[in-house]
C-alpha positions as a Python dict, from the first residue, in 0.01 Angstrom:
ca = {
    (1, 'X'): (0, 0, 0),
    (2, 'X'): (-199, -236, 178),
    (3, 'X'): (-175, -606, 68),
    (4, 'X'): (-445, -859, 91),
    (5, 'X'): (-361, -1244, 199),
    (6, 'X'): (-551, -1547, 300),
    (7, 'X'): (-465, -1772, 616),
    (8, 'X'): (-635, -2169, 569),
    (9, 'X'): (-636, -2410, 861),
    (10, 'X'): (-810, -2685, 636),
    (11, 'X'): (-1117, -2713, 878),
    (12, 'X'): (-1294, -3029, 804),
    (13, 'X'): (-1672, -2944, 857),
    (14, 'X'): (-1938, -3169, 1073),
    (15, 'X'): (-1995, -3468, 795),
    (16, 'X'): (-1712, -3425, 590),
    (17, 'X'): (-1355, -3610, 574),
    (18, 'X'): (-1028, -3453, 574),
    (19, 'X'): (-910, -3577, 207),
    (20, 'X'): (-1232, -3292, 86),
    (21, 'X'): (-1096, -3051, 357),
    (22, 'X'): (-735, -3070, 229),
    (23, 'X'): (-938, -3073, -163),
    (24, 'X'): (-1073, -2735, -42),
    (25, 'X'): (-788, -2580, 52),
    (26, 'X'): (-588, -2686, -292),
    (27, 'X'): (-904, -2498, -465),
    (28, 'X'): (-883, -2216, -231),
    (29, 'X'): (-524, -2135, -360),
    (30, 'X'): (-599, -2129, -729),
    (31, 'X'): (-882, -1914, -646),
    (32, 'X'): (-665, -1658, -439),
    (33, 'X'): (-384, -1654, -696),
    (34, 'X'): (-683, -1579, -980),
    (35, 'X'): (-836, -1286, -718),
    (36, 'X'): (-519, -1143, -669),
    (37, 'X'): (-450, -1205, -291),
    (38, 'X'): (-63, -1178, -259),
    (39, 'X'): (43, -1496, -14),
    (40, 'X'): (-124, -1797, 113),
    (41, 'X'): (-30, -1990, 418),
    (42, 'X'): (-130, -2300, 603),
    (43, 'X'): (-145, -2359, 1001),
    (44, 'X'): (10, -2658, 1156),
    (45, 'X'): (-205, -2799, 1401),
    (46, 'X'): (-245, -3119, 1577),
    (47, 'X'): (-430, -3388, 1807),
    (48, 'X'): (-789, -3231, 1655),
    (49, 'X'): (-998, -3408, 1412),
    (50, 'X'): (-1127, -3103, 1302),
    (51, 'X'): (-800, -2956, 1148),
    (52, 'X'): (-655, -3153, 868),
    (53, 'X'): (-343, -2939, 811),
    (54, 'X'): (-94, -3092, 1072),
    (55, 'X'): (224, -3070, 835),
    (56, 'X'): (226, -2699, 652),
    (57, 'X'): (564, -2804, 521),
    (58, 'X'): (397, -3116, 299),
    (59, 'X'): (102, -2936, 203),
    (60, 'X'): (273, -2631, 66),
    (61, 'X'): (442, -2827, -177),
    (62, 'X'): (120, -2934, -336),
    (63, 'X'): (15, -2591, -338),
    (64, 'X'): (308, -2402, -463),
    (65, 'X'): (302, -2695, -756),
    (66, 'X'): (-78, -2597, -810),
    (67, 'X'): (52, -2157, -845),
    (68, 'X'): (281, -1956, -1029),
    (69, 'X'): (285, -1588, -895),
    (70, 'X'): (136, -1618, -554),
    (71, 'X'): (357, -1656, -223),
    (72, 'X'): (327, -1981, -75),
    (73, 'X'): (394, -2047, 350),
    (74, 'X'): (377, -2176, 673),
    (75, 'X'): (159, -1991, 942),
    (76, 'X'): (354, -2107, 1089),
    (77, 'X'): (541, -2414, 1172),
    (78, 'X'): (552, -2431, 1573),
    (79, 'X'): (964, -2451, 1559),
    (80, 'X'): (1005, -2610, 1953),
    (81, 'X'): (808, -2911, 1777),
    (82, 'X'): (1044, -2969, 1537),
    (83, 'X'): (1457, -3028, 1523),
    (84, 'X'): (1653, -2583, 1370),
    (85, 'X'): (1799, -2865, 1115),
    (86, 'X'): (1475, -3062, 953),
    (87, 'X'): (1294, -2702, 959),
    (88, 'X'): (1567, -2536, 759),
    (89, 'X'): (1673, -2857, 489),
    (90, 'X'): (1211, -2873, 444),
    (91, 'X'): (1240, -2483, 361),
    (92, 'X'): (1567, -2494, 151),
    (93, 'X'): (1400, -2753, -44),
    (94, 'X'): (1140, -2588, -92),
    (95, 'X'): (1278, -2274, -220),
    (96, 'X'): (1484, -2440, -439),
    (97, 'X'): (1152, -2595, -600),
    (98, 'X'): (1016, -2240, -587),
    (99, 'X'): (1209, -2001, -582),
    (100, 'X'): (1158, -1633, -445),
    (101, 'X'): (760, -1797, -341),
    (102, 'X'): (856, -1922, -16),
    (103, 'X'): (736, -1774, 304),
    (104, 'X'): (864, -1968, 658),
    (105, 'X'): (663, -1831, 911),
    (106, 'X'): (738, -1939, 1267),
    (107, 'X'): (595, -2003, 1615),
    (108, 'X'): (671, -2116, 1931),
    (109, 'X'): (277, -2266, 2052),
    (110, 'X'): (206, -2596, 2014),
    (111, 'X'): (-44, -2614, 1775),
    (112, 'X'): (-234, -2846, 1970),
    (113, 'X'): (-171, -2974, 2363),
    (114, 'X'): (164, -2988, 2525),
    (115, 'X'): (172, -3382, 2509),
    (116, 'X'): (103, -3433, 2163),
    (117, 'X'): (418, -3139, 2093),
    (118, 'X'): (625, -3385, 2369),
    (119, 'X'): (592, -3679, 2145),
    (120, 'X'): (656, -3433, 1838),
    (121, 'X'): (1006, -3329, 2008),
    (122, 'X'): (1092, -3497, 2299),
    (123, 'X'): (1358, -3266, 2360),
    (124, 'X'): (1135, -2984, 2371),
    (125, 'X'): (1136, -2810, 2712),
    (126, 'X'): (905, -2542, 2633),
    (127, 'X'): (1144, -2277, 2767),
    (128, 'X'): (1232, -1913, 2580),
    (129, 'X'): (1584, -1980, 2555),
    (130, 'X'): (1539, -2302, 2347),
    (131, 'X'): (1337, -2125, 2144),
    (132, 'X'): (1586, -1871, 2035),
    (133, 'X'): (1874, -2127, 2048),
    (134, 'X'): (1663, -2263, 1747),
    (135, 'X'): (1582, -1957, 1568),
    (136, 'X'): (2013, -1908, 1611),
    (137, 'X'): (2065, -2222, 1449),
    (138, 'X'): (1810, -2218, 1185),
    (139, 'X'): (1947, -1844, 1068),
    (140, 'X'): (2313, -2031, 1086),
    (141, 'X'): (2140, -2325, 865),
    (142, 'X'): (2024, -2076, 563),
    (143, 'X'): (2344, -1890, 580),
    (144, 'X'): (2614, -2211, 553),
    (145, 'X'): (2745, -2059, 899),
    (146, 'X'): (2667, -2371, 1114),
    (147, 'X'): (2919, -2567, 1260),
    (148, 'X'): (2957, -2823, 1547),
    (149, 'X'): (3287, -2933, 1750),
    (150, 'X'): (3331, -3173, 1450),
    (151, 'X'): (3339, -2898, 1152),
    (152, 'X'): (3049, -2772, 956),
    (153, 'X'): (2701, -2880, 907),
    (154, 'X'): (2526, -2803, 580),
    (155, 'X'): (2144, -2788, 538),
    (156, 'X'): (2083, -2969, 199),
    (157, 'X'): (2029, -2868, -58),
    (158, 'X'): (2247, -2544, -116),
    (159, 'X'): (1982, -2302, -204),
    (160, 'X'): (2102, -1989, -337),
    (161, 'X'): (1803, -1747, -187),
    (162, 'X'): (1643, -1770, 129),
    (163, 'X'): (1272, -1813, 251),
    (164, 'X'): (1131, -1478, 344),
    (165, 'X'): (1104, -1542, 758),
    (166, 'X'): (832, -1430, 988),
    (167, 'X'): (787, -1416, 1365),
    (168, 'X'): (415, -1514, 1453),
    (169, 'X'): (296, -1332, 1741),
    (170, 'X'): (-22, -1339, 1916),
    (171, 'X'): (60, -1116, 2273),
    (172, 'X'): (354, -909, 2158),
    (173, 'X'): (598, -1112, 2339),
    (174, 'X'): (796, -1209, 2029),
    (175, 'X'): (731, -891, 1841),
    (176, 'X'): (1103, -787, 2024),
    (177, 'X'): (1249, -1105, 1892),
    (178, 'X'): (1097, -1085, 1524),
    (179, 'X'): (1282, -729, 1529),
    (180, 'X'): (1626, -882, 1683),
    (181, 'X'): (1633, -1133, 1404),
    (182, 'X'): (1534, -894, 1113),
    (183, 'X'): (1208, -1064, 1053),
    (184, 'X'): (870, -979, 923),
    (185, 'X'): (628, -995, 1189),
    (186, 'X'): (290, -1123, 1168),
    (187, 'X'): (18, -1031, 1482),
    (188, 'X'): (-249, -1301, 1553),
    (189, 'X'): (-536, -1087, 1607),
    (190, 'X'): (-770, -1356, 1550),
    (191, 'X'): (-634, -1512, 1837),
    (192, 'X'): (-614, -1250, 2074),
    (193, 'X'): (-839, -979, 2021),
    (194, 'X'): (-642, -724, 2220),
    (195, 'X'): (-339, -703, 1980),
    (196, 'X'): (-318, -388, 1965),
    (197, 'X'): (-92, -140, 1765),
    (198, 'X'): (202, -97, 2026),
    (199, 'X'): (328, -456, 1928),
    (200, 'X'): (398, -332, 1622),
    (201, 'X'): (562, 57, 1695),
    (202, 'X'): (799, -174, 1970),
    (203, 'X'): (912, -399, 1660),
    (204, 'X'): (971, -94, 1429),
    (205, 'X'): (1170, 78, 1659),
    (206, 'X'): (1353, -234, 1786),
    (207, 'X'): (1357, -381, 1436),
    (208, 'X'): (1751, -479, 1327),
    (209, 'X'): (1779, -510, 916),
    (210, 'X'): (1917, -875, 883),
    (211, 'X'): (2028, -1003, 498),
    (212, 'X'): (1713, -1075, 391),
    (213, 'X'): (1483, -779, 520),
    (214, 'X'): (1619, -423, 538),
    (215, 'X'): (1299, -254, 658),
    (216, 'X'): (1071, -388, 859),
    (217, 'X'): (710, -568, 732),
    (218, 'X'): (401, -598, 967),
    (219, 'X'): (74, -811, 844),
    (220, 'X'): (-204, -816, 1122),
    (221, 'X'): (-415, -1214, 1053),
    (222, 'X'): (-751, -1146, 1163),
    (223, 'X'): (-1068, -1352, 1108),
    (224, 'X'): (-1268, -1232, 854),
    (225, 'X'): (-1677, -1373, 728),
    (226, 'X'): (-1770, -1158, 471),
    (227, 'X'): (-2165, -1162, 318),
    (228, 'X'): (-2365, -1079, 30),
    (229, 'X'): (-2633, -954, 266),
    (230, 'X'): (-2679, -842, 685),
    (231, 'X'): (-2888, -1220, 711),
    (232, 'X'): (-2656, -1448, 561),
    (233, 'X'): (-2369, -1238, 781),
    (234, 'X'): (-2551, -1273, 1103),
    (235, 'X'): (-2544, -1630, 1037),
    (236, 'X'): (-2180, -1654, 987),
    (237, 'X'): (-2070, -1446, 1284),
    (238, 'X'): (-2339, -1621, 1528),
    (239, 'X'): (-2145, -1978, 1390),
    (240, 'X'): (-1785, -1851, 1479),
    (241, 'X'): (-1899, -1712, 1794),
    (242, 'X'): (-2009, -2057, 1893),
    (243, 'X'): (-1745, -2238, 1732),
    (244, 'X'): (-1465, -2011, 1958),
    (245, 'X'): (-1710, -2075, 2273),
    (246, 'X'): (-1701, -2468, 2208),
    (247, 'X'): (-1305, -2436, 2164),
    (248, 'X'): (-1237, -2251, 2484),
    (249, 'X'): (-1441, -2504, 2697),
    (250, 'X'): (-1165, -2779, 2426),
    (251, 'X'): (-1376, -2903, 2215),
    (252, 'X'): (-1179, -2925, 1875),
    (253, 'X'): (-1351, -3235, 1717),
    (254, 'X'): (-1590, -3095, 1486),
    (255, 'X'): (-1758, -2781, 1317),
    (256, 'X'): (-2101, -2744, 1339),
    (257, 'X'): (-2267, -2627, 1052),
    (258, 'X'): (-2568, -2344, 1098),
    (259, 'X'): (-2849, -2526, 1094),
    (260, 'X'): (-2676, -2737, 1372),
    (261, 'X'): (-2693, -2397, 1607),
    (262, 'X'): (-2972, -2204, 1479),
    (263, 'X'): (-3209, -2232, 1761),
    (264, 'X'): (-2923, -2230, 2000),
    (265, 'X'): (-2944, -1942, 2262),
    (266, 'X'): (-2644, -1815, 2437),
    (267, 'X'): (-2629, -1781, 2781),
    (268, 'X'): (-2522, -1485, 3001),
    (269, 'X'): (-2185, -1602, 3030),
    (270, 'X'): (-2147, -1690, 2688),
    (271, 'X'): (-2244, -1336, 2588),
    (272, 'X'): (-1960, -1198, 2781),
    (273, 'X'): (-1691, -1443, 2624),
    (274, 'X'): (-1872, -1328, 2281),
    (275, 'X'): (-1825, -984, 2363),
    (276, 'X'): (-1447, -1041, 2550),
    (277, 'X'): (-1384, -1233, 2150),
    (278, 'X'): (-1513, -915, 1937),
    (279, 'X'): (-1178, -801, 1855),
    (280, 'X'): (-1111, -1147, 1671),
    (281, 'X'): (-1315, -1137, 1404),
    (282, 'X'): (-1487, -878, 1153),
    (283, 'X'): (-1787, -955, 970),
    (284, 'X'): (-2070, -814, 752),
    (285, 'X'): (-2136, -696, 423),
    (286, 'X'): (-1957, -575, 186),
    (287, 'X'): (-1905, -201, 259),
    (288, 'X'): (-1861, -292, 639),
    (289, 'X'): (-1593, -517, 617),
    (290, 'X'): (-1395, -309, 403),
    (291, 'X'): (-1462, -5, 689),
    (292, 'X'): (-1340, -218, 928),
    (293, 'X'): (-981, -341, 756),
    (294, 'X'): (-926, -14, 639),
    (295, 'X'): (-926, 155, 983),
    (296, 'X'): (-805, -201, 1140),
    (297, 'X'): (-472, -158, 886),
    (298, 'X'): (-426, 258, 999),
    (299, 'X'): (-433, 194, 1356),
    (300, 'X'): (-240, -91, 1362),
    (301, 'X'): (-26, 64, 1140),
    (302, 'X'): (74, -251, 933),
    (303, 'X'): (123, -344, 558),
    (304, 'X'): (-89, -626, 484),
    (305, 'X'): (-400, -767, 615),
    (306, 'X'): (-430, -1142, 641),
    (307, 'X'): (-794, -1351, 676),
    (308, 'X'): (-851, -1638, 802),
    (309, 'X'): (-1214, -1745, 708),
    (310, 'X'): (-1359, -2042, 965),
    (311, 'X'): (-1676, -2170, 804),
    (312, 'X'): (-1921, -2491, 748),
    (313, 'X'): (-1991, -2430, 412),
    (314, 'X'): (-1697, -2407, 174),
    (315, 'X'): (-2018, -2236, -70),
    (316, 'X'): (-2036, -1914, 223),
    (317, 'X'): (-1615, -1934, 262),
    (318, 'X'): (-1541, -1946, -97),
    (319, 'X'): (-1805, -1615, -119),
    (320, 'X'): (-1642, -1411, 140),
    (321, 'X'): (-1315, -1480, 25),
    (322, 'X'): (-1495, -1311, -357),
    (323, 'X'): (-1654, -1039, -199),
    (324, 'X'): (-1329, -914, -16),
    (325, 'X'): (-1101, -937, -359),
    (326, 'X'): (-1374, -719, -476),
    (327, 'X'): (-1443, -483, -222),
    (328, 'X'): (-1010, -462, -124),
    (329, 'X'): (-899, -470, -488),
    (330, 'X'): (-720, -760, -427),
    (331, 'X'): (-578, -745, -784),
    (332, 'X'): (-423, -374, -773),
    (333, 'X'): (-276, -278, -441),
    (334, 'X'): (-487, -87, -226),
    (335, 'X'): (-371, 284, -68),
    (336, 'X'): (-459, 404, 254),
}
């Protein structure tokens, strides 16, 4: 059964503030909750203008409060930023305000440049090991298990369930330590367009059951611009194109909208980065789309599809978001 889920970064467009981006993504939820999608999470990013969500841990809260039925999380919260302790007491509290709703989804970028994540943590070192020191200590954290040369350490509050935990992976590398810990594991495609489906066949054969997850569970995030018709589509894909061009050469202070770009013509270089991006992002009509995820989620083998949907015009996002509850039966489950 494939499930359907939405990924928002809480872009704030050329001309428009971030209290109206973070006002869009609030309406976004209640509008995937009424469509059916199953979970909803929000990106932590920093040092950009152009992203307003910078704390996925604050913002969920409002969102959660805002839903009933639909799973609320982090994609992810970039854990070297951040002190294994804070991490687990923001997610305890959390699913103790929501109980059996709580996704923590983890990663181990920055989110943004490696000075801005120094002054977030400045005992981040940026090396492997730390990185699964923390994930060590934040398992100990939900489990009551910590303890230091002085006795025990409690996260607070005492929460009797635990978040659901994913590994966010974008080259495969921590697809083998998703499967050590016995979490889900979620593939960045629209990040790296290559992902392909032996990431996931090495976590399901490495994959360890921990307490919370028996079996293992695979979602593949991909970027996703769905249109009522080929024009309006063309539109939306030329607009990400340019808007992943202007962030390779790192420019992350604004988002153009069309009109901005129309008359823009790309240049022979910029059609081979275009190309070399394909495998981030699906767009079209209707039927297309719904082509494409189906055969994206059987050769990647995975259980759950999620889009991210990048956008000038919350009108065109809020429609492609529609159009793929429709076309993906985002309200029953969908078989392959």
């Amino acid at each position: 059964m494939l499930r359907i889920s939405i990924l928002d970064q809480s872009i704030v467009p050329r001309g428009s503030t971030a209290t109206q981006a973070i006002a869009n993504t609030i309406q976004l939820v209640r509008q995937a909750e009424a469509l059916g999608f199953h979970r909803f999470w929000v990106s932590e990013h920093h040092n950009s203008k152009m992203i307003a969500g910078s704390a996925p841990e604050l913002l969920m809260v409002r969102l959660a409060n805002e839903t009933s039925t639909i799973r609320i999380g982090s994609g992810g919260i970039m854990l070297p930023n951040h002190s294994a302790l804070k991490v687990a007491e923001n997610f305890r509290l959390l699913e103790t305000m929501y109980p059996g709703r709580i996704d923590l989804g983890i990663g181990r970028a920055p989110g943004g440049d490696r000075i801005t994540a120094a002054l977030l943590n400045p005992s981040n070192d940026f090396s492997e090991t730390s990185y699964l020191e923390q994930l060590e200590s934040l398992q100990a954290f939900f489990h009551d298990e910590a303890t230091t040369k002085y006795g025990p350490l409690l996260a607070v509050p005492i929460c009797a369930t635990v978040p659901s935990s994913w590994i966010l992976s974008s080259s495969g590398g921590s697809a083998a330590i998703a499967a050590k810990f016995g979490m889900g594991l979620a593939v960045a495609r629209f990040i790296n367009g290559f992902a392909g489906p032996e990431i996931v066949d090495s976590y399901r054969k490495a994959f360890q059951p921990s307490r919370e997850m028996q079996e293992p569970q695979t979602l593949l995030a991909i970027s996703v611009l769905c249109a009522d018709t080929d024009e309006k589509a063309r539109q939306l894909r030329k607009l990400a194109d340019y808007t992943l061009l202007q962030f390779e050469k790192g420019n992350f202070r604004e988002m153009n909208r069309y009109e901005d770009i129309e008359d823009y013509v790309f240049s022979d270089a910029e059609l081979e980065r275009i190309k070399f991006n394909k495998g981030r992002i699906v767009s079209g009509t209707p039927a297309r789309v719904r082509k494409e995820l189906v055969s994206l989620a059987e050769e990647m083998d995975i259980d759950e599809i999620m889009i991210t949907s990048m956008t000038h015009s919350q009108k065109d996002r809020f429609r492609s978001f529609e159009l793929i509850a429709e076309i993906m039966g985002a309200k029953v489950s969908y078989e392959l």
